[in-house]
Amino acid sequence: MPSGPPEHKMAYFPEMTTRLPSTSAEFRRVLWTGLYSQVVLMTVPVGGDIGDEVHTVDQALTFTSGIGKATIAGKDQDVKAGDLMVVPAGTQHQFVNTGPTPLILYTIYSPAEHNPQTVHKTKEEGDEEEENGIDEAPDWSRKSQAENEKAGLVRTDGKY
């Protein structure tokens, strides 16, 4: 998997909302990281949660399997497959699996929140890597539009 900015080509993930597995061996897997966003697949085990947290980035979560409870800025909301939740940057949030099967979702961070190579088998592994500064978004994913244009990473003519 490349460690630099993404190539200017399509990233295709077919049937993300209908065909994700109802079980997965991984708590978190980064699928794609761009200059301004990141797509991450998450599986919250039965009785598990993602952890009470606050990010400095926006986050949109689409649930594809299972049921759970979202708590965002102190307000609770039941969630299920097909639901979309948005968590603005700087907002406390927690998602808990309240059902009998894994709670599976994909989330889009904007900008990136994790290292592009991140795969965490468990929440505990993810927490440890975050606490130790191992799971950090790359510097290139936190640059401004002007910086990316100046570096030639973004061109309005689409020619690279």
CSV table of C-alpha atoms in Angstrom, one decimal:
chain,number,residue,atom,x,y,z
A,1,MET,CA,0.0,0.0,0.0
A,2,PRO,CA,1.5,3.4,-1.0
A,3,SER,CA,2.5,5.7,1.8
A,4,GLY,CA,2.4,9.0,-0.2
A,5,PRO,CA,-0.5,10.9,-1.5
A,6,PRO,CA,-3.0,8.9,-3.6
A,7,GLU,CA,-2.7,8.6,-7.4
A,8,HIS,CA,-5.2,10.4,-9.5
A,9,LYS,CA,-7.3,7.3,-10.3
A,10,MET,CA,-10.6,5.8,-9.2
A,11,ALA,CA,-11.0,4.0,-5.9
A,12,TYR,CA,-13.9,1.6,-6.3
A,13,PHE,CA,-15.6,-0.3,-3.5
A,14,PRO,CA,-18.7,-2.1,-4.9
A,15,GLU,CA,-21.8,-2.7,-2.9
A,16,MET,CA,-20.5,-1.1,0.3
A,17,THR,CA,-24.0,-0.6,1.7
A,18,THR,CA,-25.4,-4.0,0.8
A,19,ARG,CA,-22.6,-6.6,0.7
A,20,LEU,CA,-20.2,-6.0,3.5
A,21,PRO,CA,-19.7,-9.1,5.6
A,22,SER,CA,-21.8,-9.4,8.7
A,23,THR,CA,-18.7,-10.5,10.5
A,24,SER,CA,-15.1,-9.3,10.3
A,25,ALA,CA,-11.9,-10.2,12.0
A,26,GLU,CA,-10.9,-6.5,12.2
A,27,PHE,CA,-12.0,-3.7,14.4
A,28,ARG,CA,-10.6,-1.0,12.0
A,29,ARG,CA,-9.2,-1.1,8.5
A,30,VAL,CA,-8.3,1.9,6.4
A,31,LEU,CA,-9.6,1.4,2.9
A,32,TRP,CA,-8.4,4.6,1.2
A,33,THR,CA,-6.7,7.9,2.2
A,34,GLY,CA,-6.9,11.0,0.1
A,35,LEU,CA,-5.7,14.6,0.4
A,36,TYR,CA,-8.9,15.7,2.1
A,37,SER,CA,-10.7,12.5,3.3
A,38,GLN,CA,-10.3,8.9,4.4
A,39,VAL,CA,-12.5,5.8,4.2
A,40,VAL,CA,-12.3,3.3,7.1
A,41,LEU,CA,-14.2,0.1,7.6
A,42,MET,CA,-15.1,-0.8,11.3
A,43,THR,CA,-16.5,-3.8,13.0
A,44,VAL,CA,-17.7,-3.3,16.6
A,45,PRO,CA,-18.1,-6.7,18.3
A,46,VAL,CA,-21.2,-7.7,20.2
A,47,GLY,CA,-21.2,-5.8,23.5
A,48,GLY,CA,-18.3,-3.6,22.2
A,49,ASP,CA,-18.0,0.1,21.5
A,50,ILE,CA,-15.7,2.5,19.6
A,51,GLY,CA,-14.7,4.4,22.6
A,52,ASP,CA,-15.9,7.8,24.0
A,53,GLU,CA,-13.8,10.2,21.9
A,54,VAL,CA,-13.5,13.6,20.2
A,55,HIS,CA,-11.7,14.1,16.9
A,56,THR,CA,-10.4,17.3,15.4
A,57,VAL,CA,-11.8,16.2,12.0
A,58,ASP,CA,-15.4,15.7,10.7
A,59,GLN,CA,-16.7,12.2,10.5
A,60,ALA,CA,-19.6,10.6,8.7
A,61,LEU,CA,-20.6,7.0,9.6
A,62,THR,CA,-22.8,4.7,7.5
A,63,PHE,CA,-24.0,1.6,9.2
A,64,THR,CA,-24.3,-1.5,7.1
A,65,SER,CA,-25.1,-4.3,9.6
A,66,GLY,CA,-26.2,-4.7,13.2
A,67,ILE,CA,-27.8,-2.3,15.6
A,68,GLY,CA,-26.4,0.1,18.2
A,69,LYS,CA,-26.6,3.3,20.1
A,70,ALA,CA,-24.9,6.5,19.1
A,71,THR,CA,-24.2,9.2,21.7
A,72,ILE,CA,-23.2,12.5,20.1
A,73,ALA,CA,-22.8,15.6,22.2
A,74,GLY,CA,-24.8,13.9,25.0
A,75,LYS,CA,-27.8,13.0,22.8
A,76,ASP,CA,-28.6,9.3,22.3
A,77,GLN,CA,-29.9,7.8,19.0
A,78,ASP,CA,-30.5,4.2,18.0
A,79,VAL,CA,-28.7,3.2,14.8
A,80,LYS,CA,-29.1,0.4,12.4
A,81,ALA,CA,-28.1,-0.8,8.9
A,82,GLY,CA,-28.8,2.0,6.4
A,83,ASP,CA,-28.4,4.9,8.8
A,84,LEU,CA,-25.9,7.7,8.4
A,85,MET,CA,-24.6,9.8,11.3
A,86,VAL,CA,-22.4,12.9,11.1
A,87,VAL,CA,-20.1,13.9,13.9
A,88,PRO,CA,-18.7,17.5,13.4
A,89,ALA,CA,-15.1,18.1,14.4
A,90,GLY,CA,-14.6,18.7,18.1
A,91,THR,CA,-17.8,16.9,19.1
A,92,GLN,CA,-17.8,14.1,21.8
A,93,HIS,CA,-19.2,10.8,20.4
A,94,GLN,CA,-19.5,7.2,21.3
A,95,PHE,CA,-21.1,4.2,19.4
A,96,VAL,CA,-22.1,1.0,21.2
A,97,ASN,CA,-23.1,-2.3,19.7
A,98,THR,CA,-26.5,-3.1,21.4
A,99,GLY,CA,-27.4,-6.0,19.2
A,100,PRO,CA,-26.7,-9.8,18.9
A,101,THR,CA,-24.4,-9.4,15.8
A,102,PRO,CA,-21.4,-7.2,15.0
A,103,LEU,CA,-22.1,-3.6,14.3
A,104,ILE,CA,-20.5,-2.9,10.9
A,105,LEU,CA,-20.0,0.5,9.4
A,106,TYR,CA,-17.8,2.5,7.1
A,107,THR,CA,-16.8,6.0,8.1
A,108,ILE,CA,-15.4,8.9,6.2
A,109,TYR,CA,-13.1,11.2,8.0
A,110,SER,CA,-12.3,14.7,6.6
A,111,PRO,CA,-9.4,15.2,6.7
A,112,ALA,CA,-7.8,11.8,7.5
A,113,GLU,CA,-7.6,10.6,11.1
A,114,HIS,CA,-5.5,7.4,10.8
A,115,ASN,CA,-2.3,6.1,9.2
A,116,PRO,CA,-3.2,4.9,5.6
A,117,GLN,CA,-1.8,1.4,6.4
A,118,THR,CA,-3.9,1.0,9.6
A,119,VAL,CA,-5.4,-2.4,10.4
A,120,HIS,CA,-6.4,-3.0,14.0
A,121,LYS,CA,-7.7,-6.4,14.9
A,122,THR,CA,-9.1,-5.1,18.2
A,123,LYS,CA,-10.2,-1.8,19.8
A,124,GLU,CA,-7.4,-2.3,22.4
A,125,GLU,CA,-4.8,-2.6,19.6
A,126,GLY,CA,-6.1,0.6,18.1
A,127,ASP,CA,-6.2,2.5,21.4
A,128,GLU,CA,-2.5,1.4,22.1
A,129,GLU,CA,-1.3,2.6,18.7
A,130,GLU,CA,-3.1,5.9,19.0
A,131,GLU,CA,-1.7,6.5,22.5
A,132,ASN,CA,1.8,5.7,21.3
A,133,GLY,CA,1.6,8.0,18.2
A,134,ILE,CA,1.8,5.1,15.8
A,135,ASP,CA,-1.6,5.5,14.2
A,136,GLU,CA,-1.4,9.1,13.0
A,137,ALA,CA,-2.6,10.6,9.8
A,138,PRO,CA,0.2,11.5,7.3
A,139,ASP,CA,1.3,15.1,7.1
A,140,TRP,CA,0.4,15.2,3.4
A,141,SER,CA,-3.2,14.6,4.3
A,142,ARG,CA,-3.4,17.7,6.5
A,143,LYS,CA,-2.1,20.3,4.0
A,144,SER,CA,-4.3,23.1,2.8
A,145,GLN,CA,-5.8,23.3,-0.7
A,146,ALA,CA,-3.3,26.1,-1.5
A,147,GLU,CA,-0.3,24.0,-0.4
A,148,ASN,CA,-1.5,21.0,-2.4
A,149,GLU,CA,-2.1,23.2,-5.5
A,150,LYS,CA,1.4,24.8,-5.1
A,151,ALA,CA,3.0,21.3,-4.8
A,152,GLY,CA,1.2,20.2,-8.0
A,153,LEU,CA,-0.9,17.6,-6.1
A,154,VAL,CA,-4.2,19.2,-7.2
A,155,ARG,CA,-4.6,20.7,-10.6
A,156,THR,CA,-7.9,22.1,-11.9
A,157,ASP,CA,-7.1,20.9,-15.5
A,158,GLY,CA,-6.9,17.3,-14.2
A,159,LYS,CA,-3.6,16.6,-16.1
A,160,TYR,CA,-0.8,15.1,-14.1
